Amino acid sequence: MALEEEDEERRKQRPVTRRKWVDNAWKRRTIEGEFYRLMPHLIDNETNFYEYSRMSLITFHKLLSKVEAHLQKEDTFWRQAITPKHRFAVCLRFLATGDSFKTISFSYRLGRSTVAEIVHDTCKTIVKILLNEFMPIPNEEGWHTIANEFWNEWQFPNCIGALDGKHITIQAPKLSGSLYWNYKKTYSIVLLALAPYYNFIVVDVGGYGKNSDGCIFSNSKFGKALESEKLNIPKKRTLPGINLELPLVCVTDEAFALKPYMMRPYRSKGLTDEMNVFNFGLSRARRVSGNASGILHQEFRIFTKRVQGNPQNITIATLAACILHDFIRKNGGWNLRESSESQSNAKETSEGRPITLQRLPRVRGRSTAEAFDVRDHLKHFFSSPEGSVRWQEQSTSVI
């Protein structure tokens, strides 16, 4: 009893450290926070705003108008809620820079857990509100439009998109073993994307890094839907210039199995001239998916670093970034100038898509004229009997 009384006396004498509800530094958020001190000055300079948020001011407000109502929180008697614009800016800053939650916490004068909650909640809202609008499954007419675009842009017929996988490096999750350990000797999740024209139409995110792209595709919802013909894809389409109907296909690399709806290149040994031309045309069309992933990594710098966090949260953030990528491309692209002058000078294709890219003087050591000779040569090849024969060989055989 004497020892218990002595311990009780010591506990009473020990100073009590009370935990603060809000740190004193965070109470000066409206005075010193980055959103209140820096953002108002960025609005006056379009270039600085783009470099800060990785999108133009017009695109920022368009996005905000779509998710603002779902990001609004209620004010309480003790404090005011963080505004939707503030929350959206924090999420974009995280995706644009890949900074840690702690770094953004100090910049915006917010608690670390608050920043994490804002980023996760905003990404989930973007996926919930914008996924079906900006990444819908096309109907039959939409698939035909994509096939026409591939033929006009890349001279590859009956193609509905380029399919490829991209590893997103992450910090090793706890108790995950070798599930996320990939052949590049890093931990990662896989972004599997079908890209028709530098934008994503179908994505599967979250596959284990140890699995191959073909394995992830076979077990994904997209792969199973494609196998069971549930994506409204027309069964056959006439090849340009030849009265021959063959299936519509996705172009891939050697990591995927050869299927009636999946076209991969010939193996590199013992190829004829026609086979080499076929491989060149297929690889030329297939690079669209890699370029789309490269643009995504370049604009949202979070993917250039080792992302920390729960793989499920990283999966949601990656899917949200893909949706933002499509939204930005459909609303002016990655342009700094969205004024009426730039829009009037932009040329348009037959589908109404603005073209703001300029021809470069040289393409991989060849002149631009020679590059367009390659396009004419591919069109001639795939419109010839030799090209149709190679297509039939790929469609009806297993390599």
mmCIF file of C-alpha atoms in Angstrom:
data_model
loop_
_atom_site.group_PDB
_atom_site.id
_atom_site.type_symbol
_atom_site.label_atom_id
_atom_site.label_comp_id
_atom_site.label_asym_id
_atom_site.label_seq_id
_atom_site.Cartn_x
_atom_site.Cartn_y
_atom_site.Cartn_z
ATOM 1 C CA MET A 1 0.000 0.000 0.000
ATOM 2 C CA ALA A 2 2.857 2.352 0.796
ATOM 3 C CA LEU A 3 4.356 1.853 -2.689
ATOM 4 C CA GLU A 4 1.017 2.504 -4.381
ATOM 5 C CA GLU A 5 0.534 5.723 -2.423
ATOM 6 C CA GLU A 6 4.073 6.822 -3.380
ATOM 7 C CA ASP A 7 3.421 6.170 -7.102
ATOM 8 C CA GLU A 8 0.162 8.093 -6.941
ATOM 9 C CA GLU A 9 1.945 11.029 -5.348
ATOM 10 C CA ARG A 10 4.567 11.050 -8.095
ATOM 11 C CA ARG A 11 1.884 11.046 -10.807
ATOM 12 C CA LYS A 12 0.245 14.070 -9.219
ATOM 13 C CA GLN A 13 3.544 15.963 -9.115
ATOM 14 C CA ARG A 14 4.431 15.130 -12.761
ATOM 15 C CA PRO A 15 3.680 18.090 -15.068
ATOM 16 C CA VAL A 16 0.790 17.484 -17.415
ATOM 17 C CA THR A 17 1.548 18.194 -21.095
ATOM 18 C CA ARG A 18 -1.686 19.177 -22.768
ATOM 19 C CA ARG A 19 -1.992 18.485 -26.457
ATOM 20 C CA LYS A 20 -2.928 21.490 -28.564
ATOM 21 C CA TRP A 21 -5.978 21.174 -30.805
ATOM 22 C CA VAL A 22 -4.452 23.539 -33.368
ATOM 23 C CA ASP A 23 -0.775 24.484 -33.443
ATOM 24 C CA ASN A 24 -0.062 28.202 -33.087
ATOM 25 C CA ALA A 25 1.685 28.248 -36.483
ATOM 26 C CA TRP A 26 -1.442 26.926 -38.205
ATOM 27 C CA LYS A 27 -3.583 29.666 -36.653
ATOM 28 C CA ARG A 28 -1.804 32.170 -38.915
ATOM 29 C CA ARG A 29 -2.884 30.296 -42.050
ATOM 30 C CA THR A 30 -4.797 33.220 -43.543
ATOM 31 C CA ILE A 31 -1.803 35.529 -42.993
ATOM 32 C CA GLU A 32 1.213 33.343 -43.782
ATOM 33 C CA GLY A 33 -0.248 30.378 -45.683
ATOM 34 C CA GLU A 34 0.848 29.846 -49.285
ATOM 35 C CA PHE A 35 -2.715 29.815 -50.575
ATOM 36 C CA TYR A 36 -3.428 33.300 -49.200
ATOM 37 C CA ARG A 37 -0.023 34.903 -49.803
ATOM 38 C CA LEU A 38 1.131 33.419 -53.108
ATOM 39 C CA MET A 39 -1.959 32.366 -55.074
ATOM 40 C CA PRO A 40 -3.392 35.895 -55.504
ATOM 41 C CA HIS A 41 -0.134 36.984 -57.199
ATOM 42 C CA LEU A 42 -0.088 33.945 -59.516
ATOM 43 C CA ILE A 43 -3.490 34.829 -60.927
ATOM 44 C CA ASP A 44 -1.981 37.891 -62.595
ATOM 45 C CA ASN A 45 0.666 35.828 -64.414
ATOM 46 C CA GLU A 46 -0.575 32.921 -66.550
ATOM 47 C CA THR A 47 2.886 31.395 -66.955
ATOM 48 C CA ASN A 48 3.606 31.342 -63.218
ATOM 49 C CA PHE A 49 0.175 29.892 -62.476
ATOM 50 C CA TYR A 50 0.744 27.120 -65.007
ATOM 51 C CA GLU A 51 4.153 26.273 -63.546
ATOM 52 C CA TYR A 52 2.621 26.189 -60.077
ATOM 53 C CA SER A 53 -0.485 24.086 -60.716
ATOM 54 C CA ARG A 54 0.425 22.424 -64.059
ATOM 55 C CA MET A 55 -2.692 23.767 -65.750
ATOM 56 C CA SER A 56 -3.986 27.083 -67.015
ATOM 57 C CA LEU A 57 -6.147 29.368 -64.899
ATOM 58 C CA ILE A 58 -9.192 28.777 -67.124
ATOM 59 C CA THR A 59 -8.827 25.000 -66.811
ATOM 60 C CA PHE A 60 -8.396 25.327 -63.050
ATOM 61 C CA HIS A 61 -11.713 27.151 -62.674
ATOM 62 C CA LYS A 62 -13.490 24.723 -65.026
ATOM 63 C CA LEU A 63 -12.367 21.810 -62.897
ATOM 64 C CA LEU A 64 -13.208 23.594 -59.672
ATOM 65 C CA SER A 65 -16.746 24.330 -60.861
ATOM 66 C CA LYS A 66 -17.362 20.603 -61.370
ATOM 67 C CA VAL A 67 -16.128 19.407 -57.962
ATOM 68 C CA GLU A 68 -16.689 22.482 -55.778
ATOM 69 C CA ALA A 69 -20.037 21.391 -54.382
ATOM 70 C CA HIS A 70 -18.623 18.006 -53.350
ATOM 71 C CA LEU A 71 -15.577 19.527 -51.631
ATOM 72 C CA GLN A 72 -17.579 21.978 -49.518
ATOM 73 C CA LYS A 73 -17.441 21.261 -45.778
ATOM 74 C CA GLU A 74 -19.571 22.755 -43.013
ATOM 75 C CA ASP A 75 -18.285 25.494 -40.725
ATOM 76 C CA THR A 76 -18.429 24.828 -36.979
ATOM 77 C CA PHE A 77 -18.734 27.020 -33.917
ATOM 78 C CA TRP A 78 -15.005 26.651 -33.202
ATOM 79 C CA ARG A 79 -13.495 27.183 -36.655
ATOM 80 C CA GLN A 80 -14.247 27.744 -40.316
ATOM 81 C CA ALA A 81 -13.908 24.933 -42.836
ATOM 82 C CA ILE A 82 -11.216 24.990 -45.499
ATOM 83 C CA THR A 83 -12.750 26.283 -48.731
ATOM 84 C CA PRO A 84 -13.123 24.013 -51.814
ATOM 85 C CA LYS A 85 -10.705 26.192 -53.797
ATOM 86 C CA HIS A 86 -8.120 25.858 -51.039
ATOM 87 C CA ARG A 87 -8.568 22.077 -50.883
ATOM 88 C CA PHE A 88 -8.343 21.737 -54.653
ATOM 89 C CA ALA A 89 -5.148 23.820 -54.759
ATOM 90 C CA VAL A 90 -3.535 21.619 -52.091
ATOM 91 C CA CYS A 91 -4.371 18.456 -54.042
ATOM 92 C CA LEU A 92 -3.039 19.871 -57.310
ATOM 93 C CA ARG A 93 0.146 21.009 -55.612
ATOM 94 C CA PHE A 94 0.700 17.486 -54.305
ATOM 95 C CA LEU A 95 0.212 15.936 -57.752
ATOM 96 C CA ALA A 96 2.221 18.644 -59.517
ATOM 97 C CA THR A 97 5.295 18.426 -57.294
ATOM 98 C CA GLY A 98 5.208 15.094 -55.458
ATOM 99 C CA ASP A 99 6.188 16.887 -52.245
ATOM 100 C CA SER A 100 5.547 15.072 -48.995
ATOM 101 C CA PHE A 101 2.495 15.855 -46.893
ATOM 102 C CA LYS A 102 4.810 17.369 -44.285
ATOM 103 C CA THR A 103 6.335 19.827 -46.785
ATOM 104 C CA ILE A 104 2.918 20.940 -48.026
ATOM 105 C CA SER A 105 1.792 21.159 -44.405
ATOM 106 C CA PHE A 106 4.438 23.787 -43.613
ATOM 107 C CA SER A 107 3.783 25.711 -46.856
ATOM 108 C CA TYR A 108 0.019 25.951 -46.449
ATOM 109 C CA ARG A 109 0.013 26.142 -42.645
ATOM 110 C CA LEU A 110 -2.084 23.005 -42.326
ATOM 111 C CA GLY A 111 -1.645 19.925 -40.201
ATOM 112 C CA ARG A 112 -0.037 16.944 -41.872
ATOM 113 C CA SER A 113 -3.074 14.724 -41.280
ATOM 114 C CA THR A 114 -5.267 17.508 -42.665
ATOM 115 C CA VAL A 115 -3.215 17.653 -45.869
ATOM 116 C CA ALA A 116 -3.427 13.868 -46.233
ATOM 117 C CA GLU A 117 -7.202 13.929 -45.723
ATOM 118 C CA ILE A 118 -7.606 16.756 -48.253
ATOM 119 C CA VAL A 119 -5.541 14.991 -50.939
ATOM 120 C CA HIS A 120 -7.265 11.638 -50.516
ATOM 121 C CA ASP A 121 -10.755 13.133 -50.359
ATOM 122 C CA THR A 122 -10.192 15.390 -53.391
ATOM 123 C CA CYS A 123 -8.767 12.556 -55.503
ATOM 124 C CA LYS A 124 -11.733 10.333 -54.637
ATOM 125 C CA THR A 125 -14.103 13.165 -55.559
ATOM 126 C CA ILE A 126 -12.385 13.679 -58.924
ATOM 127 C CA VAL A 127 -12.692 9.975 -59.701
ATOM 128 C CA LYS A 128 -16.316 9.807 -58.601
ATOM 129 C CA ILE A 129 -17.494 12.917 -60.450
ATOM 130 C CA LEU A 130 -15.364 13.017 -63.608
ATOM 131 C CA LEU A 131 -14.533 9.385 -64.446
ATOM 132 C CA ASN A 132 -17.657 8.560 -66.451
ATOM 133 C CA GLU A 133 -17.677 11.961 -68.123
ATOM 134 C CA PHE A 134 -14.084 12.126 -69.364
ATOM 135 C CA MET A 135 -13.152 8.450 -69.586
ATOM 136 C CA PRO A 136 -16.318 6.715 -70.826
ATOM 137 C CA ILE A 137 -16.392 3.437 -72.747
ATOM 138 C CA PRO A 138 -17.039 4.386 -76.413
ATOM 139 C CA ASN A 139 -19.944 3.014 -78.407
ATOM 140 C CA GLU A 140 -19.484 1.380 -81.821
ATOM 141 C CA GLU A 141 -19.384 4.746 -83.558
ATOM 142 C CA GLY A 142 -16.739 5.958 -81.109
ATOM 143 C CA TRP A 143 -14.530 2.926 -81.785
ATOM 144 C CA HIS A 144 -14.819 3.548 -85.524
ATOM 145 C CA THR A 145 -13.796 7.177 -84.960
ATOM 146 C CA ILE A 146 -10.696 6.042 -83.062
ATOM 147 C CA ALA A 147 -9.828 3.575 -85.839
ATOM 148 C CA ASN A 148 -10.159 6.335 -88.445
ATOM 149 C CA GLU A 149 -7.894 8.583 -86.381
ATOM 150 C CA PHE A 150 -5.214 5.911 -86.083
ATOM 151 C CA TRP A 151 -5.299 5.370 -89.829
ATOM 152 C CA ASN A 152 -5.059 9.091 -90.580
ATOM 153 C CA GLU A 153 -2.411 9.900 -87.966
ATOM 154 C CA TRP A 154 -0.304 6.728 -87.767
ATOM 155 C CA GLN A 155 -1.242 4.821 -90.963
ATOM 156 C CA PHE A 156 -2.177 1.655 -89.057
ATOM 157 C CA PRO A 157 -5.618 0.234 -89.934
ATOM 158 C CA ASN A 158 -8.316 -1.265 -87.691
ATOM 159 C CA CYS A 159 -6.610 -0.033 -84.503
ATOM 160 C CA ILE A 160 -8.645 1.076 -81.477
ATOM 161 C CA GLY A 161 -5.724 2.062 -79.234
ATOM 162 C CA ALA A 162 -2.209 1.377 -78.031
ATOM 163 C CA LEU A 163 -1.932 -0.725 -74.864
ATOM 164 C CA ASP A 164 1.076 -0.524 -72.564
ATOM 165 C CA GLY A 165 2.035 -0.679 -68.897
ATOM 166 C CA LYS A 166 3.931 1.888 -66.817
ATOM 167 C CA HIS A 167 5.549 1.255 -63.436
ATOM 168 C CA ILE A 168 4.928 3.858 -60.723
ATOM 169 C CA THR A 169 7.659 3.672 -58.116
ATOM 170 C CA ILE A 170 6.419 3.538 -54.518
ATOM 171 C CA GLN A 171 7.901 3.099 -51.087
ATOM 172 C CA ALA A 172 7.878 -0.530 -49.973
ATOM 173 C CA PRO A 173 4.516 -1.196 -48.238
ATOM 174 C CA LYS A 174 4.601 -2.839 -44.839
ATOM 175 C CA LEU A 175 4.415 -6.642 -44.784
ATOM 176 C CA SER A 176 4.086 -6.794 -48.587
ATOM 177 C CA GLY A 177 6.990 -9.140 -49.212
ATOM 178 C CA SER A 178 7.907 -9.232 -52.899
ATOM 179 C CA LEU A 179 4.446 -8.428 -54.289
ATOM 180 C CA TYR A 180 5.481 -4.952 -55.454
ATOM 181 C CA TRP A 181 9.135 -5.782 -56.255
ATOM 182 C CA ASN A 182 9.638 -5.480 -60.025
ATOM 183 C CA TYR A 183 12.316 -6.384 -62.552
ATOM 184 C CA LYS A 184 13.747 -2.852 -62.295
ATOM 185 C CA LYS A 185 14.722 -3.606 -58.671
ATOM 186 C CA THR A 186 12.198 -1.139 -57.239
ATOM 187 C CA TYR A 187 8.782 -1.362 -55.606
ATOM 188 C CA SER A 188 5.953 -0.279 -57.858
ATOM 189 C CA ILE A 189 2.338 -0.489 -58.908
ATOM 190 C CA VAL A 190 1.456 -0.755 -62.599
ATOM 191 C CA LEU A 191 -0.585 1.679 -64.662
ATOM 192 C CA LEU A 192 -2.004 -0.251 -67.626
ATOM 193 C CA ALA A 193 -3.471 2.192 -70.153
ATOM 194 C CA LEU A 194 -5.202 2.063 -73.520
ATOM 195 C CA ALA A 195 -4.456 5.315 -75.327
ATOM 196 C CA PRO A 196 -6.041 6.313 -78.650
ATOM 197 C CA TYR A 197 -4.381 9.724 -79.124
ATOM 198 C CA TYR A 198 -2.144 10.840 -76.233
ATOM 199 C CA ASN A 199 -5.105 10.525 -73.872
ATOM 200 C CA PHE A 200 -6.427 7.611 -71.845
ATOM 201 C CA ILE A 201 -9.641 5.833 -72.665
ATOM 202 C CA VAL A 202 -9.281 2.779 -70.389
ATOM 203 C CA VAL A 203 -6.888 2.453 -67.441
ATOM 204 C CA ASP A 204 -6.222 -0.248 -64.886
ATOM 205 C CA VAL A 205 -4.191 0.949 -61.895
ATOM 206 C CA GLY A 206 -2.847 -0.909 -58.892
ATOM 207 C CA GLY A 207 -1.381 -4.104 -60.327
ATOM 208 C CA TYR A 208 1.503 -5.652 -58.405
ATOM 209 C CA GLY A 209 4.896 -4.629 -59.736
ATOM 210 C CA LYS A 210 6.126 -8.246 -59.797
ATOM 211 C CA ASN A 211 3.557 -9.210 -62.468
ATOM 212 C CA SER A 212 4.075 -8.742 -66.190
ATOM 213 C CA ASP A 213 1.879 -6.427 -68.240
ATOM 214 C CA GLY A 214 0.269 -9.391 -69.963
ATOM 215 C CA CYS A 215 -0.590 -11.065 -66.646
ATOM 216 C CA ILE A 216 -2.101 -7.864 -65.248
ATOM 217 C CA PHE A 217 -4.133 -7.371 -68.418
ATOM 218 C CA SER A 218 -5.482 -10.940 -68.370
ATOM 219 C CA ASN A 219 -6.718 -10.547 -64.786
ATOM 220 C CA SER A 220 -8.041 -7.001 -65.156
ATOM 221 C CA LYS A 221 -11.683 -6.069 -65.685
ATOM 222 C CA PHE A 222 -10.750 -4.520 -69.008
ATOM 223 C CA GLY A 223 -9.050 -7.692 -70.227
ATOM 224 C CA LYS A 224 -11.980 -9.876 -69.193
ATOM 225 C CA ALA A 225 -14.480 -7.482 -70.778
ATOM 226 C CA LEU A 226 -12.461 -7.424 -74.001
ATOM 227 C CA GLU A 227 -12.295 -11.217 -74.019
ATOM 228 C CA SER A 228 -16.059 -11.560 -73.493
ATOM 229 C CA GLU A 229 -16.899 -8.840 -76.080
ATOM 230 C CA LYS A 230 -18.678 -6.514 -73.627
ATOM 231 C CA LEU A 231 -17.137 -3.201 -74.741
ATOM 232 C CA ASN A 232 -19.307 -2.427 -77.799
ATOM 233 C CA ILE A 233 -16.329 -3.012 -80.119
ATOM 234 C CA PRO A 234 -17.384 -3.825 -83.708
ATOM 235 C CA LYS A 235 -16.423 -7.378 -84.603
ATOM 236 C CA LYS A 236 -15.011 -6.581 -88.043
ATOM 237 C CA ARG A 237 -14.052 -3.632 -90.179
ATOM 238 C CA THR A 238 -13.010 -3.342 -93.806
ATOM 239 C CA LEU A 239 -9.321 -2.616 -94.372
ATOM 240 C CA PRO A 240 -8.657 0.657 -96.244
ATOM 241 C CA GLY A 241 -8.329 0.148 -99.982
ATOM 242 C CA ILE A 242 -9.110 -3.589 -99.855
ATOM 243 C CA ASN A 243 -12.472 -5.341 -99.713
ATOM 244 C CA LEU A 244 -11.443 -7.494 -96.755
ATOM 245 C CA GLU A 245 -13.018 -7.477 -93.285
ATOM 246 C CA LEU A 246 -10.801 -8.172 -90.276
ATOM 247 C CA PRO A 247 -11.180 -7.608 -86.497
ATOM 248 C CA LEU A 248 -10.372 -4.341 -84.725
ATOM 249 C CA VAL A 249 -7.306 -4.692 -82.525
ATOM 250 C CA CYS A 250 -5.174 -3.075 -79.829
ATOM 251 C CA VAL A 251 -1.478 -2.731 -80.672
ATOM 252 C CA THR A 252 0.915 -3.978 -77.971
ATOM 253 C CA ASP A 253 4.472 -5.168 -77.433
ATOM 254 C CA GLU A 254 5.836 -8.686 -76.882
ATOM 255 C CA ALA A 255 4.718 -8.761 -73.240
ATOM 256 C CA PHE A 256 1.124 -9.471 -74.314
ATOM 257 C CA ALA A 257 -0.285 -12.646 -75.829
ATOM 258 C CA LEU A 258 -1.421 -12.696 -79.451
ATOM 259 C CA LYS A 259 -5.234 -12.605 -79.612
ATOM 260 C CA PRO A 260 -7.821 -11.828 -82.297
ATOM 261 C CA TYR A 261 -8.212 -8.411 -80.620
ATOM 262 C CA MET A 262 -4.504 -7.998 -79.746
ATOM 263 C CA MET A 263 -1.794 -7.265 -82.317
ATOM 264 C CA ARG A 264 1.893 -7.627 -81.446
ATOM 265 C CA PRO A 265 5.014 -7.457 -83.655
ATOM 266 C CA TYR A 266 6.726 -10.408 -85.308
ATOM 267 C CA ARG A 267 9.706 -11.894 -83.544
ATOM 268 C CA SER A 268 12.997 -10.376 -84.623
ATOM 269 C CA LYS A 269 14.545 -13.483 -86.222
ATOM 270 C CA GLY A 270 14.172 -14.409 -89.886
ATOM 271 C CA LEU A 271 11.989 -11.497 -90.929
ATOM 272 C CA THR A 272 11.189 -10.664 -94.524
ATOM 273 C CA ASP A 273 10.980 -7.097 -95.810
ATOM 274 C CA GLU A 274 7.190 -7.155 -95.523
ATOM 275 C CA MET A 275 7.428 -8.325 -91.905
ATOM 276 C CA ASN A 276 9.895 -5.555 -91.085
ATOM 277 C CA VAL A 277 7.589 -2.951 -92.580
ATOM 278 C CA PHE A 278 4.695 -4.397 -90.587
ATOM 279 C CA ASN A 279 6.700 -4.250 -87.340
ATOM 280 C CA PHE A 280 7.731 -0.672 -88.076
ATOM 281 C CA GLY A 281 4.136 0.426 -88.653
ATOM 282 C CA LEU A 282 2.910 -1.368 -85.521
ATOM 283 C CA SER A 283 5.669 0.069 -83.314
ATOM 284 C CA ARG A 284 4.978 3.526 -84.704
ATOM 285 C CA ALA A 285 1.338 3.246 -83.650
ATOM 286 C CA ARG A 286 2.161 1.575 -80.327
ATOM 287 C CA ARG A 287 4.325 4.435 -79.087
ATOM 288 C CA VAL A 288 1.174 6.539 -78.569
ATOM 289 C CA SER A 289 0.551 4.843 -75.211
ATOM 290 C CA GLY A 290 4.129 5.352 -74.048
ATOM 291 C CA ASN A 291 3.987 8.995 -75.091
ATOM 292 C CA ALA A 292 0.727 9.507 -73.192
ATOM 293 C CA SER A 293 2.284 8.039 -70.040
ATOM 294 C CA GLY A 294 5.372 10.194 -70.582
ATOM 295 C CA ILE A 295 3.250 13.352 -70.797
ATOM 296 C CA LEU A 296 1.448 12.314 -67.606
ATOM 297 C CA HIS A 297 4.759 11.819 -65.775
ATOM 298 C CA GLN A 298 6.148 15.091 -67.069
ATOM 299 C CA GLU A 299 3.190 17.248 -66.076
ATOM 300 C CA PHE A 300 2.412 15.600 -62.721
ATOM 301 C CA ARG A 301 5.820 15.328 -61.119
ATOM 302 C CA ILE A 302 4.605 13.040 -58.362
ATOM 303 C CA PHE A 303 5.277 10.123 -60.729
ATOM 304 C CA THR A 304 8.943 11.030 -61.173
ATOM 305 C CA LYS A 305 9.614 10.320 -57.491
ATOM 306 C CA ARG A 306 9.158 7.416 -55.136
ATOM 307 C CA VAL A 307 5.608 7.880 -53.914
ATOM 308 C CA GLN A 308 5.016 7.263 -50.232
ATOM 309 C CA GLY A 309 1.748 6.020 -48.803
ATOM 310 C CA ASN A 310 -0.769 3.212 -48.873
ATOM 311 C CA PRO A 311 -0.915 1.521 -52.327
ATOM 312 C CA GLN A 312 -4.700 1.946 -52.369
ATOM 313 C CA ASN A 313 -4.378 5.711 -51.867
ATOM 314 C CA ILE A 314 -1.650 5.902 -54.523
ATOM 315 C CA THR A 315 -3.943 4.004 -56.895
ATOM 316 C CA ILE A 316 -6.738 6.554 -56.400
ATOM 317 C CA ALA A 317 -4.308 9.470 -56.858
ATOM 318 C CA THR A 318 -2.962 7.930 -60.080
ATOM 319 C CA LEU A 319 -6.459 7.414 -61.471
ATOM 320 C CA ALA A 320 -7.349 11.010 -60.570
ATOM 321 C CA ALA A 321 -4.214 12.255 -62.379
ATOM 322 C CA CYS A 322 -5.204 10.283 -65.508
ATOM 323 C CA ILE A 323 -8.663 11.889 -65.441
ATOM 324 C CA LEU A 324 -7.120 15.344 -65.011
ATOM 325 C CA HIS A 325 -4.808 14.576 -67.931
ATOM 326 C CA ASP A 326 -7.795 13.800 -70.177
ATOM 327 C CA PHE A 327 -9.717 16.829 -68.901
ATOM 328 C CA ILE A 328 -6.830 19.190 -69.641
ATOM 329 C CA ARG A 329 -6.308 17.775 -73.140
ATOM 330 C CA LYS A 330 -10.006 18.105 -73.962
ATOM 331 C CA ASN A 331 -10.078 21.684 -72.681
ATOM 332 C CA GLY A 332 -7.263 23.322 -74.587
ATOM 333 C CA GLY A 333 -4.398 20.902 -74.052
ATOM 334 C CA TRP A 334 -1.217 21.810 -72.182
ATOM 335 C CA ASN A 335 -1.297 25.359 -73.551
ATOM 336 C CA LEU A 336 -0.433 28.423 -71.562
ATOM 337 C CA ARG A 337 -2.407 30.669 -73.890
ATOM 338 C CA GLU A 338 -6.088 29.919 -74.213
ATOM 339 C CA SER A 339 -7.016 33.326 -75.508
ATOM 340 C CA SER A 340 -9.201 33.917 -78.510
ATOM 341 C CA GLU A 341 -6.113 34.743 -80.562
ATOM 342 C CA SER A 342 -4.511 31.348 -79.989
ATOM 343 C CA GLN A 343 -7.776 29.546 -80.584
ATOM 344 C CA SER A 344 -8.366 31.349 -83.871
ATOM 345 C CA ASN A 345 -4.872 30.473 -85.084
ATOM 346 C CA ALA A 346 -5.231 26.795 -84.182
ATOM 347 C CA LYS A 347 -6.000 24.514 -87.096
ATOM 348 C CA GLU A 348 -8.672 21.848 -86.796
ATOM 349 C CA THR A 349 -8.902 18.340 -88.142
ATOM 350 C CA SER A 350 -12.027 16.788 -89.626
ATOM 351 C CA GLU A 351 -13.025 15.619 -86.142
ATOM 352 C CA GLY A 352 -12.789 19.170 -84.772
ATOM 353 C CA ARG A 353 -9.708 18.548 -82.597
ATOM 354 C CA PRO A 354 -7.508 21.680 -82.317
ATOM 355 C CA ILE A 355 -3.951 21.273 -83.588
ATOM 356 C CA THR A 356 -1.439 23.570 -81.892
ATOM 357 C CA LEU A 357 1.730 21.566 -82.559
ATOM 358 C CA GLN A 358 4.190 22.899 -85.118
ATOM 359 C CA ARG A 359 6.267 20.845 -87.522
ATOM 360 C CA LEU A 360 9.842 20.399 -86.399
ATOM 361 C CA PRO A 361 12.656 20.984 -88.910
ATOM 362 C CA ARG A 362 14.116 17.487 -88.404
ATOM 363 C CA VAL A 363 12.744 14.178 -87.103
ATOM 364 C CA ARG A 364 15.343 11.708 -85.772
ATOM 365 C CA GLY A 365 17.951 12.794 -88.298
ATOM 366 C CA ARG A 366 15.532 12.810 -91.222
ATOM 367 C CA SER A 367 13.893 15.797 -92.780
ATOM 368 C CA THR A 368 10.190 16.401 -92.276
ATOM 369 C CA ALA A 369 9.541 15.638 -95.935
ATOM 370 C CA GLU A 370 11.202 12.226 -95.528
ATOM 371 C CA ALA A 371 9.092 11.549 -92.428
ATOM 372 C CA PHE A 372 5.927 12.173 -94.437
ATOM 373 C CA ASP A 373 7.277 9.858 -97.165
ATOM 374 C CA VAL A 374 7.286 7.129 -94.486
ATOM 375 C CA ARG A 375 3.617 7.846 -93.798
ATOM 376 C CA ASP A 376 2.763 7.529 -97.486
ATOM 377 C CA HIS A 377 4.770 4.300 -97.690
ATOM 378 C CA LEU A 378 2.892 2.776 -94.739
ATOM 379 C CA LYS A 379 -0.453 3.762 -96.205
ATOM 380 C CA HIS A 380 0.521 2.128 -99.476
ATOM 381 C CA PHE A 381 1.739 -1.023 -97.692
ATOM 382 C CA PHE A 382 -1.353 -1.582 -95.552
ATOM 383 C CA SER A 383 -3.585 -0.842 -98.545
ATOM 384 C CA SER A 384 -1.783 -3.467 -100.636
ATOM 385 C CA PRO A 385 -2.297 -7.249 -100.798
ATOM 386 C CA GLU A 386 1.075 -7.787 -99.050
ATOM 387 C CA GLY A 387 -0.056 -5.753 -96.055
ATOM 388 C CA SER A 388 -3.378 -7.556 -95.806
ATOM 389 C CA VAL A 389 -1.569 -10.913 -95.949
ATOM 390 C CA ARG A 390 0.642 -9.941 -92.989
ATOM 391 C CA TRP A 391 -2.427 -8.738 -91.112
ATOM 392 C CA GLN A 392 -4.202 -12.066 -91.702
ATOM 393 C CA GLU A 393 -1.125 -13.978 -90.571
ATOM 394 C CA GLN A 394 -1.050 -12.051 -87.303
ATOM 395 C CA SER A 395 -4.809 -12.326 -86.770
ATOM 396 C CA THR A 396 -5.062 -16.065 -87.354
ATOM 397 C CA SER A 397 -1.781 -17.414 -85.938
ATOM 398 C CA VAL A 398 -0.159 -17.685 -82.523
ATOM 399 C CA ILE A 399 3.462 -16.612 -82.282
#
